């Protein structure tokens, strides 16, 4: 065991943050820590690291344990260069190397050979030092440094780059790289995936899976937690609870645990009600009072099951639109952006189209120009060349990851109300309540808010715009896990068109129907979500092939409107994931020009357009079929939840009809029977649709 926490409690003023927290960390464990923003996760890490002192409780650390701690946004501050800072990790090993070089000079000196005894001592000293140097990995230090720097996104940086010249996010990445090279017995990482692009995230996951020490990580990155964590510690309502497995397994266990606790509570309440009724009816009777008193003693001794607390309050909102766009939402041709003073464009030859109802992600490494591309589309940056054309009835809502449109001196209430002065205060307060700002919270200054709170204010303003095209730049940044899930739910129900940037791979998997991978020379187009893109890249790598950047405007991404049709129960389509640099081609459409939602028609569309060179379905047919399959799965999930709810309602009504208090009341029986018939009819319809979708 590396460390043991016992009864840790911490308050800030009168507010409790942590209460009686106890758990242990074993060697080589990978533990994820989750909880809403403000739950106390960062505070707990700081206590474990020795940066904070708890108000109560103890942290027992194994003697000699080395702990490495990366605070959230805890960047490296140094006057040295990147290379000097990394080599400083191995200062004691490098001192051995310096001593070895000195010994080599002395050993080669003929004068030393004149004294055989002293010369033998030099050789013995050199051999021992050389063995220690080899054991400590001294011969591979520079290679290790290069490998970690490259993995953490510093491969293209000159080694003599001053640390002071780096941005805040880069300094945090460099601090993490330094920790990885140090290899402490326990790594404490607070949001380590912030500021990392997808390529770096993937490298970090692989590296940490093979890390020789233990890891305790706070993260809102669900994909990261699924890939790394072997157990999850949840901080909720100031307490800690541990679950075995990764994030997805934790969600399953938590839901099952709540259902079991609720069932146990309800069963006990029914038993208590029966006992109290028996006592009330029999306590006064001479013949039964003894039994009634016995029951009363049993009731008094009964250990009560507490009603489960349920989930903490979470954000809940929806993005609505005033009217739809035309079919063609956006066309981009040969776009290039060059910054002043640069000898080459940041990117060029960017061409793609966006149609009504599509959900499209823009991906690429940090610094490639993803945010710049969005700003060019919005007219905030003047492109060097190219054409940008929006379609009819387009109303854009933009989410800026920097939240530059928030005014620090405003209160939360004023920030939203100033943007929508025609709305009544009660409406503004209601909206803010959906984003977890209630009571005095709405009077906080924007400048005093955390990153997550600022993000929720920006999303509240975005929701009130009722835009039919949402352009989002890293919308999940700063949001906790539960707010991310609320955002995903809102966007899944959004009836407009969505173009977004995200490094959140879980979010990409849930939302993206197509990915535009930005490169310096154009975009590569991938059908499907993040995992689909990875799978296709692996296939291409095995074949020794690589997709070329899309060079021209043939990117005809039709069929976006099919998403709306599929929401309404459209048919089934099996899809293959393909990558095309030129996404041109026809679209499977009905007579009215909309996606029909039929799997057979999607297959027929592939036949009409002749498929690809390899005999596969056409790009458009496959894209539409894949979208319909996603919508089919979503509808199946909705129906299964509806069926479960209807069956529970029917069982409850049938139980009521068996109650003498009900079946003795003719009018009430008629009312209950009518409701029962309606529920049974709805259940029959739901089952029929479910069976059709499962066929």
XYZ file of C-alpha atoms in Angstrom:
695
model
C 0.000 0.000 0.000
C 1.345 3.412 -0.999
C -0.914 5.575 1.131
C -4.014 5.487 3.310
C -6.492 8.328 3.846
C -8.480 8.164 7.081
C -11.333 10.503 7.966
C -10.177 13.458 5.856
C -12.373 16.540 6.285
C -11.945 20.074 4.978
C -14.004 23.262 5.208
C -13.650 26.657 3.617
C -15.201 29.039 6.097
C -18.588 27.648 7.082
C -18.863 25.542 3.936
C -17.918 21.854 4.195
C -16.010 20.573 1.165
C -14.877 17.111 2.245
C -16.263 15.043 5.101
C -14.743 11.862 6.532
C -13.001 10.733 3.331
C -11.228 7.374 3.616
C -9.606 5.203 0.959
C -6.234 3.707 0.067
C -3.982 3.541 -2.987
C -1.996 0.414 -3.810
C 1.058 0.013 -6.009
C 0.414 0.343 -9.766
C -3.275 1.160 -9.274
C -4.992 3.388 -11.839
C -7.723 5.352 -10.083
C -9.990 7.964 -11.639
C -11.669 10.596 -9.477
C -14.942 12.164 -10.629
C -17.522 14.601 -9.336
C -19.186 17.878 -10.230
C -17.152 21.069 -10.402
C -16.630 22.316 -6.860
C -17.069 18.870 -5.267
C -13.580 19.038 -3.722
C -11.555 16.797 -6.034
C -8.692 19.261 -6.503
C -8.705 20.008 -2.777
C -8.353 16.308 -2.003
C -5.438 15.887 -4.427
C -3.681 18.871 -2.860
C -4.145 17.308 0.596
C -2.674 13.999 -0.583
C 0.255 15.859 -2.150
C 0.876 17.720 1.102
C 0.041 21.100 -0.426
C -2.976 21.551 1.871
C -3.574 20.516 5.482
C -6.915 18.836 6.289
C -9.067 20.089 9.150
C -9.414 16.505 10.367
C -8.087 13.088 9.447
C -4.705 11.746 8.407
C -2.795 10.820 5.261
C -0.417 7.947 5.975
C 2.222 7.708 3.247
C 4.606 4.784 2.854
C 8.100 5.655 4.044
C 10.242 6.972 1.222
C 7.348 7.319 -1.226
C 7.932 9.754 -4.086
C 4.778 11.640 -5.101
C 4.480 13.673 -8.299
C 1.680 16.260 -8.393
C 0.342 18.127 -11.424
C -2.115 20.787 -10.309
C -4.800 21.985 -12.688
C -3.173 24.561 -14.976
C 0.008 24.041 -12.946
C 2.503 25.098 -15.578
C 6.270 24.865 -15.360
C 7.949 28.182 -14.527
C 11.639 28.255 -15.336
C 14.360 30.435 -16.820
C 15.922 27.403 -18.484
C 15.340 25.915 -21.923
C 13.055 22.946 -22.593
C 16.040 20.600 -22.929
C 17.775 21.876 -19.795
C 14.575 21.494 -17.785
C 14.083 17.900 -18.909
C 17.724 16.910 -18.316
C 17.526 18.385 -14.826
C 15.262 15.442 -13.919
C 18.333 13.217 -14.268
C 20.773 15.542 -12.466
C 22.167 12.803 -10.210
C 22.615 10.406 -13.147
C 24.267 13.126 -15.226
C 26.598 13.787 -12.301
C 27.604 10.126 -12.515
C 28.310 10.614 -16.215
C 30.454 13.681 -15.487
C 32.432 11.696 -12.915
C 32.826 8.821 -15.394
C 34.268 11.209 -18.002
C 36.770 12.483 -15.434
C 37.741 8.927 -14.518
C 38.189 8.060 -18.208
C 40.664 10.931 -18.571
C 42.592 9.802 -15.504
C 42.568 6.146 -16.602
C 44.043 7.181 -19.959
C 46.770 9.214 -18.259
C 50.132 7.296 -18.308
C 51.114 8.901 -15.001
C 48.221 7.126 -13.244
C 49.531 3.787 -14.490
C 52.787 4.360 -12.626
C 50.965 3.595 -9.377
C 49.348 0.146 -9.864
C 47.400 0.274 -6.601
C 45.839 3.658 -7.313
C 45.226 2.698 -10.944
C 43.359 -0.434 -9.812
C 41.205 1.738 -7.542
C 40.351 3.973 -10.525
C 39.310 0.959 -12.608
C 37.205 -0.452 -9.755
C 35.569 2.929 -9.172
C 34.858 3.337 -12.879
C 33.340 -0.168 -13.185
C 31.046 0.378 -10.186
C 29.991 3.801 -11.440
C 29.398 2.458 -14.934
C 27.166 -0.313 -13.557
C 25.101 2.178 -11.539
C 24.888 4.501 -14.534
C 23.610 1.641 -16.705
C 21.085 0.511 -14.046
C 19.699 4.059 -13.852
C 19.216 4.142 -17.623
C 21.959 6.699 -18.117
C 22.815 5.596 -21.641
C 19.218 6.185 -22.799
C 18.457 9.502 -21.086
C 18.457 11.650 -24.208
C 16.326 9.143 -26.115
C 13.806 9.021 -23.249
C 13.614 12.807 -23.165
C 13.114 13.012 -26.936
C 10.420 10.319 -26.820
C 8.412 11.993 -24.047
C 8.787 15.480 -25.551
C 7.629 14.174 -28.912
C 4.685 12.345 -27.351
C 3.656 15.452 -25.418
C 3.640 17.574 -28.559
C 7.073 19.214 -28.309
C 8.755 17.211 -31.063
C 8.939 20.174 -33.440
C 10.214 22.621 -30.798
C 13.949 23.462 -30.835
C 15.563 22.057 -27.661
C 16.880 25.504 -26.765
C 13.370 27.038 -26.666
C 13.066 29.017 -23.400
C 10.343 27.681 -21.107
C 9.345 31.283 -20.393
C 8.408 31.734 -24.071
C 5.710 29.034 -23.914
C 1.985 29.649 -23.422
C 0.189 28.632 -20.234
C -1.155 25.446 -21.793
C 2.269 24.536 -23.188
C 3.880 25.050 -19.778
C 1.316 22.686 -18.244
C 2.111 20.067 -20.886
C 5.815 20.490 -20.218
C 5.250 20.094 -16.469
C 3.462 16.816 -17.180
C 6.327 15.682 -19.441
C 8.788 16.403 -16.618
C 6.686 14.380 -14.167
C 6.568 11.422 -16.553
C 10.360 11.458 -16.803
C 10.697 11.620 -13.010
C 8.591 8.443 -12.607
C 7.405 9.013 -9.011
C 5.794 6.117 -7.128
C 2.437 7.917 -7.236
C 1.284 10.339 -9.912
C -1.417 12.815 -8.834
C -2.854 14.392 -11.978
C -5.514 17.117 -11.898
C -7.154 17.413 -15.333
C -4.037 16.328 -17.270
C -5.918 16.143 -20.584
C -6.583 19.892 -20.680
C -4.580 21.564 -23.467
C -3.875 18.225 -25.195
C -4.868 17.448 -28.764
C -6.215 14.038 -29.712
C -2.876 12.667 -30.918
C -1.189 13.645 -27.648
C -4.083 12.245 -25.623
C -3.749 8.875 -27.345
C -0.004 8.819 -26.696
C -0.486 9.756 -23.035
C -3.043 6.975 -22.517
C -0.658 4.380 -23.930
C 2.233 5.739 -21.850
C 0.254 5.772 -18.604
C -1.051 2.247 -19.144
C 2.558 1.053 -18.993
C 3.614 3.447 -16.231
C 5.484 1.594 -13.428
C 3.911 3.558 -10.551
C 0.366 4.209 -9.316
C -1.865 6.918 -10.783
C -4.665 8.938 -9.180
C -6.217 11.217 -11.782
C -9.004 13.784 -11.694
C -10.528 14.083 -15.143
C -13.714 15.017 -16.977
C -12.465 13.166 -20.063
C -14.679 10.082 -20.133
C -12.798 8.426 -23.000
C -9.546 8.859 -21.065
C -11.083 7.393 -17.898
C -12.475 4.443 -19.826
C -9.066 3.745 -21.358
C -7.013 4.115 -18.165
C -8.964 3.766 -14.919
C -9.327 0.438 -13.110
C -11.473 1.970 -10.374
C -13.393 5.212 -9.898
C -13.694 7.284 -6.724
C -16.752 9.524 -6.806
C -16.803 12.676 -4.673
C -20.425 13.611 -4.078
C -22.089 15.535 -1.263
C -18.688 15.872 0.472
C -18.245 12.074 0.704
C -16.241 9.543 -1.321
C -17.357 6.218 -2.743
C -15.242 3.764 -4.695
C -16.397 1.708 -7.689
C -14.496 -1.079 -9.459
C -13.926 -0.691 -13.190
C -13.607 2.180 -15.634
C -15.935 5.148 -16.134
C -18.574 3.289 -18.170
C -18.676 0.501 -15.591
C -18.995 3.100 -12.813
C -22.052 4.613 -14.527
C -23.665 1.161 -14.786
C -22.912 0.303 -11.142
C -24.170 3.652 -9.869
C -27.474 3.289 -11.734
C -27.957 -0.306 -10.534
C -27.065 0.700 -6.973
C -29.636 3.498 -6.978
C -32.368 1.185 -8.293
C -31.565 -1.452 -5.667
C -31.545 1.108 -2.837
C -34.808 2.644 -4.023
C -36.462 -0.780 -4.264
C -35.269 -1.727 -0.763
C -36.568 1.578 0.603
C -39.962 1.218 -1.064
C -40.348 -2.394 0.095
C -39.542 -1.418 3.674
C -41.975 1.492 3.520
C -44.703 -0.915 2.395
C -43.839 -3.266 5.263
C -43.871 -0.363 7.749
C -47.260 0.751 6.449
C -48.678 -2.777 6.867
C -47.305 -3.054 10.401
C -48.614 0.375 11.404
C -52.024 -0.492 9.982
C -52.068 -3.770 11.939
C -51.061 -1.973 15.141
C -53.705 0.714 14.637
C -56.481 -1.856 14.059
C -55.512 -4.283 16.811
C -53.924 -2.349 19.686
C -57.262 -1.662 21.378
C -58.640 -5.203 21.090
C -58.055 -7.417 24.106
C -57.610 -10.499 21.968
C -55.007 -8.980 19.654
C -53.363 -6.204 21.667
C -50.450 -8.434 22.694
C -49.607 -9.139 19.060
C -50.011 -5.453 18.216
C -47.613 -4.438 20.995
C -45.125 -7.042 19.755
C -45.367 -5.597 16.255
C -44.831 -2.114 17.636
C -41.620 -3.234 19.360
C -40.478 -4.850 16.125
C -41.192 -1.592 14.325
C -39.238 0.413 16.880
C -36.236 -1.908 16.588
C -36.345 -1.985 12.794
C -33.234 -0.538 11.145
C -34.624 1.981 8.704
C -33.494 2.043 5.088
C -32.886 5.619 4.005
C -34.362 6.816 0.753
C -31.479 7.107 -1.761
C -30.491 10.715 -2.268
C -30.629 10.458 -6.040
C -28.504 12.523 -8.353
C -27.249 15.970 -7.463
C -28.888 18.830 -9.313
C -27.675 18.969 -12.897
C -27.899 21.349 -15.804
C -30.852 20.749 -18.130
C -31.519 22.699 -21.305
C -32.508 22.505 -24.980
C -31.537 24.344 -28.154
C -34.636 25.423 -30.075
C -34.890 27.200 -33.433
C -37.342 29.718 -34.880
C -37.210 28.356 -38.443
C -35.182 25.963 -40.549
C -32.462 26.828 -43.020
C -32.522 25.892 -46.665
C -31.053 22.535 -47.667
C -27.641 24.067 -48.427
C -26.257 25.644 -45.259
C -22.606 26.395 -46.056
C -20.232 26.070 -48.992
C -16.481 26.639 -48.641
C -14.132 26.595 -51.638
C -10.330 26.773 -51.754
C -10.065 28.649 -48.454
C -6.616 29.735 -47.288
C -5.591 31.768 -44.237
C -2.176 33.341 -43.747
C -1.107 35.329 -40.715
C 0.719 38.593 -41.277
C 4.468 38.096 -41.507
C 4.216 34.368 -42.233
C 5.883 32.997 -45.365
C 3.220 30.330 -45.899
C -0.501 29.885 -45.173
C -1.660 28.322 -41.937
C -3.848 26.143 -44.176
C -4.993 26.203 -47.794
C -7.250 24.357 -50.272
C -9.974 23.931 -47.641
C -13.218 22.990 -49.377
C -16.363 21.391 -47.967
C -20.130 21.725 -47.849
C -22.566 21.562 -44.978
C -26.236 20.717 -45.352
C -29.293 21.072 -43.171
C -29.414 18.685 -40.243
C -25.796 17.543 -40.444
C -23.537 17.183 -37.427
C -19.934 17.672 -38.527
C -16.755 17.840 -36.444
C -13.474 19.540 -37.330
C -10.427 17.658 -36.050
C -6.683 18.147 -36.179
C -3.668 18.720 -33.923
C -3.206 21.842 -31.810
C -1.995 24.792 -33.858
C -3.284 23.501 -37.193
C -5.855 26.308 -37.388
C -9.201 24.803 -36.388
C -10.376 27.807 -34.358
C -8.957 30.107 -37.035
C -11.062 28.295 -39.641
C -14.221 28.887 -37.604
C -13.351 32.562 -37.202
C -12.824 32.839 -40.956
C -16.264 31.296 -41.555
C -17.780 33.838 -39.157
C -16.030 36.796 -40.803
C -13.855 37.501 -37.780
C -10.693 36.794 -39.832
C -10.149 37.728 -43.475
C -9.004 34.700 -45.516
C -6.191 35.101 -48.017
C -8.111 33.294 -50.757
C -11.284 31.299 -51.208
C -15.041 31.584 -51.047
C -17.442 31.211 -48.101
C -21.178 31.155 -48.864
C -24.006 30.587 -46.390
C -27.431 29.395 -47.528
C -30.921 30.789 -47.035
C -32.406 31.557 -43.607
C -29.155 30.793 -41.783
C -28.975 32.144 -38.229
C -25.636 31.342 -36.582
C -25.003 30.754 -32.899
C -21.294 30.743 -32.001
C -19.660 29.342 -28.877
C -16.153 30.707 -28.332
C -13.905 28.524 -26.172
C -12.182 31.668 -24.887
C -15.572 33.155 -23.877
C -14.396 36.532 -25.124
C -18.009 37.710 -25.442
C -18.493 37.626 -21.658
C -18.028 40.921 -19.804
C -16.055 40.524 -16.539
C -17.762 43.404 -14.720
C -21.303 42.148 -15.364
C -23.227 39.980 -12.969
C -24.457 36.664 -14.336
C -27.982 38.087 -14.504
C -26.906 41.281 -16.292
C -24.696 39.375 -18.729
C -27.651 37.414 -20.066
C -30.291 40.125 -19.649
C -28.209 42.737 -21.499
C -28.031 40.373 -24.471
C -31.803 39.769 -24.389
C -33.351 42.945 -22.907
C -36.816 42.146 -24.306
C -37.164 39.179 -21.941
C -38.600 39.538 -18.440
C -36.352 39.032 -15.428
C -38.280 35.957 -14.335
C -37.584 34.348 -17.732
C -33.855 35.122 -17.475
C -33.724 33.706 -13.946
C -35.583 30.575 -15.069
C -33.110 30.001 -17.898
C -30.154 30.534 -15.569
C -31.721 28.058 -13.156
C -31.529 25.411 -15.877
C -27.788 26.140 -15.984
C -27.443 25.771 -12.180
C -27.474 29.495 -11.322
C -30.138 30.102 -8.688
C -30.807 32.597 -5.923
C -27.795 34.763 -5.135
C -25.678 32.926 -7.727
C -27.089 35.144 -10.476
C -25.573 38.205 -8.764
C -21.998 36.902 -8.950
C -19.592 38.856 -11.147
C -18.468 37.105 -14.331
C -14.856 37.774 -13.320
C -15.323 35.711 -10.135
C -16.689 32.623 -11.894
C -14.814 29.397 -12.511
C -14.178 28.164 -16.032
C -17.124 25.777 -15.823
C -19.479 28.511 -14.584
C -18.425 30.857 -17.390
C -19.045 28.056 -19.882
C -22.580 27.595 -18.536
C -23.289 31.332 -18.839
C -22.090 31.266 -22.462
C -24.289 28.236 -23.182
C -27.296 29.970 -21.597
C -26.836 32.931 -23.953
C -26.400 30.566 -26.882
C -29.626 28.748 -26.041
C -31.623 31.991 -26.004
C -30.387 32.944 -29.484
C -32.537 30.183 -31.031
C -30.021 29.832 -33.865
C -30.537 27.159 -36.521
C -26.799 26.689 -37.152
C -24.522 26.157 -34.153
C -20.772 26.645 -34.556
C -19.054 25.470 -31.384
C -15.371 25.755 -30.482
C -14.478 23.213 -27.771
C -17.899 23.356 -26.069
C -17.070 20.711 -23.432
C -13.963 22.495 -22.108
C -14.365 23.385 -18.402
C -17.677 21.495 -18.127
C -17.932 18.709 -15.580
C -19.063 15.229 -16.591
C -22.731 15.839 -15.872
C -22.861 19.175 -17.725
C -21.204 17.488 -20.714
C -23.911 14.842 -20.701
C -26.598 17.547 -20.531
C -24.988 19.325 -23.496
C -24.881 16.078 -25.487
C -28.558 15.467 -24.797
C -29.471 19.002 -25.890
C -27.432 18.778 -29.097
C -28.789 15.316 -29.940
C -32.296 16.812 -29.935
C -31.238 19.966 -31.809
C -33.186 20.233 -35.092
C -30.664 22.495 -36.808
C -27.152 22.058 -38.193
C -24.041 21.609 -36.072
C -20.376 22.318 -36.883
C -17.984 21.914 -33.977
C -14.396 21.500 -32.801
C -13.663 19.161 -29.912
C -10.794 17.204 -28.395
C -13.327 15.297 -26.276
C -13.308 11.897 -27.970
C -16.338 10.679 -26.013
C -18.234 13.744 -27.258
C -16.963 13.157 -30.811
C -18.181 9.572 -30.698
C -21.650 10.567 -29.535
C -22.149 13.568 -31.817
C -20.102 13.406 -35.025
C -21.621 12.004 -38.214
C -18.740 13.218 -40.339
C -15.254 14.469 -39.431
C -13.261 17.043 -41.388
C -9.617 16.499 -40.498
C -7.802 19.776 -41.110
C -4.271 19.638 -42.544
C -1.986 22.406 -43.869
C -3.016 21.405 -47.409
C -6.762 20.885 -47.061
C -9.235 18.621 -45.302
C -9.615 14.864 -45.178
C -13.215 13.734 -44.890
C -14.105 10.743 -42.709
C -17.574 9.271 -42.400
C -18.814 8.468 -38.920
C -17.448 9.327 -35.499
C -14.006 9.311 -33.891
C -13.741 5.541 -33.465
C -14.883 5.049 -37.075
C -12.115 7.390 -38.219
C -9.499 5.502 -36.194
C -10.672 2.179 -37.586
C -10.456 3.400 -41.173
C -7.010 4.905 -40.551
C -5.821 1.553 -39.210
C -7.190 -0.201 -42.290
C -5.429 2.251 -44.583
C -2.188 1.909 -42.617
C -2.311 -1.875 -42.997
C -2.783 -1.437 -46.742
C 0.088 1.046 -46.879
C -2.273 3.722 -48.198
C -3.173 7.171 -46.931
C -6.052 9.499 -47.792
C -5.136 12.658 -49.644
C -6.402 16.069 -48.492
C -9.569 17.144 -50.275
C -8.245 19.444 -52.995
C -11.409 20.926 -54.383
C -15.019 21.840 -53.896
C -16.610 18.581 -54.968
C -17.503 17.862 -51.356
C -21.212 17.302 -51.845
C -22.270 16.138 -48.394
C -25.964 15.681 -49.124
C -28.477 13.852 -47.020
C -28.182 15.915 -43.827
C -31.935 16.352 -43.750
C -32.261 12.608 -43.305
C -31.326 13.055 -39.652
C -34.622 14.775 -38.928
C -36.526 12.092 -40.813
C -34.717 9.344 -38.918
C -35.662 10.942 -35.591
C -39.271 10.278 -36.516
C -38.781 6.535 -36.802
C -37.280 6.128 -40.244
C -35.960 2.775 -41.358
C -32.746 0.867 -40.908
C -29.519 1.114 -42.847
C -26.218 -0.677 -42.371
C -23.202 1.495 -43.136
C -19.508 1.152 -43.855
C -17.015 3.790 -42.773
C -14.973 5.200 -45.648
C -12.558 8.098 -46.047
C -12.725 10.277 -49.139
C -10.745 13.327 -50.012
C -13.460 14.208 -52.536
C -16.870 13.696 -51.007
C -18.804 14.193 -54.232
C -21.673 12.057 -55.358
C -25.434 11.779 -55.497
C -27.921 11.454 -52.686
C -30.648 8.930 -51.983
C -33.710 11.182 -51.966
C -37.456 10.821 -52.141
C -39.644 12.777 -54.574
C -39.780 15.721 -52.168
C -35.985 15.942 -52.012
C -35.678 14.710 -48.459
C -33.879 11.611 -47.189
C -36.496 8.827 -47.202
C -35.111 6.888 -44.253
C -35.376 3.500 -45.966
C -32.509 1.048 -45.733
C -33.534 -0.512 -49.029
C -33.555 2.880 -50.717
C -30.131 3.612 -49.262
C -28.874 0.385 -50.805
C -30.627 1.217 -54.089
C -28.945 4.613 -54.046
C -25.599 2.863 -53.918
C -26.576 0.807 -56.958
C -27.820 3.875 -58.896
C -24.572 5.769 -58.397
C -22.526 2.738 -59.289
C -20.742 2.337 -55.946
C -17.031 2.892 -55.550
C -14.194 1.416 -57.531
C -14.120 -1.533 -55.152
C -17.836 -2.260 -55.562
C -18.855 -0.723 -52.236
C -21.890 1.504 -51.708
C -21.521 5.099 -52.910
C -20.309 7.758 -50.504
C -23.760 9.368 -50.222
C -25.650 6.088 -49.838
C -23.261 4.914 -47.137
C -23.420 8.256 -45.347
C -27.216 8.227 -45.344
C -27.357 4.559 -44.335
C -24.955 5.172 -41.452
C -27.000 8.124 -40.238
C -30.209 6.095 -40.400
C -28.585 3.264 -38.456
C -27.556 5.702 -35.710
C -31.091 7.091 -35.565
C -32.523 3.564 -35.486
C -30.380 2.718 -32.466
C -31.424 5.946 -30.742
C -35.112 5.216 -31.412
C -34.725 1.653 -30.088
C -33.280 3.034 -26.844
C -36.165 5.523 -26.574
C -38.734 2.774 -27.160
C -37.161 0.451 -24.597
C -37.297 3.211 -21.989
C -40.906 3.981 -22.985
C -41.874 0.282 -22.755
C -40.320 -0.013 -19.308
C -42.191 3.086 -18.142
C -45.518 1.881 -19.593
C -45.167 -1.569 -18.031
C -44.484 0.004 -14.647
C -47.514 2.295 -15.039
C -49.759 -0.635 -16.025
C -48.605 -2.668 -13.017
C -49.323 0.284 -10.727
C -52.853 0.768 -12.126
C -53.614 -2.954 -11.854
C -52.489 -2.858 -8.220
C -54.798 0.105 -7.586
C -57.744 -1.737 -9.152
C -57.148 -4.577 -6.681
C -57.401 -2.152 -3.754
C -60.823 -2.330 -2.008
C -60.803 1.438 -1.644
C -60.756 1.665 -5.433
C -62.884 -1.247 -6.636
C -65.717 -0.245 -4.295
C -65.877 3.138 -6.079
C -67.585 2.580 -9.467
C -66.656 5.979 -10.949
C -63.026 5.611 -9.881
C -62.876 2.105 -11.374
C -64.151 3.449 -14.701
C -61.525 6.183 -14.659
C -58.716 3.747 -13.805
C -59.885 1.235 -16.422
C -59.896 3.892 -19.138
C -56.362 4.920 -18.195
C -55.290 1.254 -18.142
C -56.681 0.702 -21.652
C -54.790 3.751 -22.925
C -51.518 2.534 -21.407
C -51.989 -0.977 -22.811
C -52.692 0.436 -26.260
C -49.590 2.623 -26.081
C -47.542 -0.381 -24.922
C -48.809 -2.470 -27.828
C -47.864 0.275 -30.298
C -44.429 0.690 -28.734
C -43.775 -3.063 -28.901
C -44.907 -3.158 -32.540
C -42.513 -0.366 -33.516
C -39.704 -1.923 -31.463
C -40.169 -5.314 -33.165
C -40.171 -3.633 -36.576
C -36.902 -1.822 -35.828
C -35.290 -4.978 -34.432
C -36.291 -7.102 -37.444
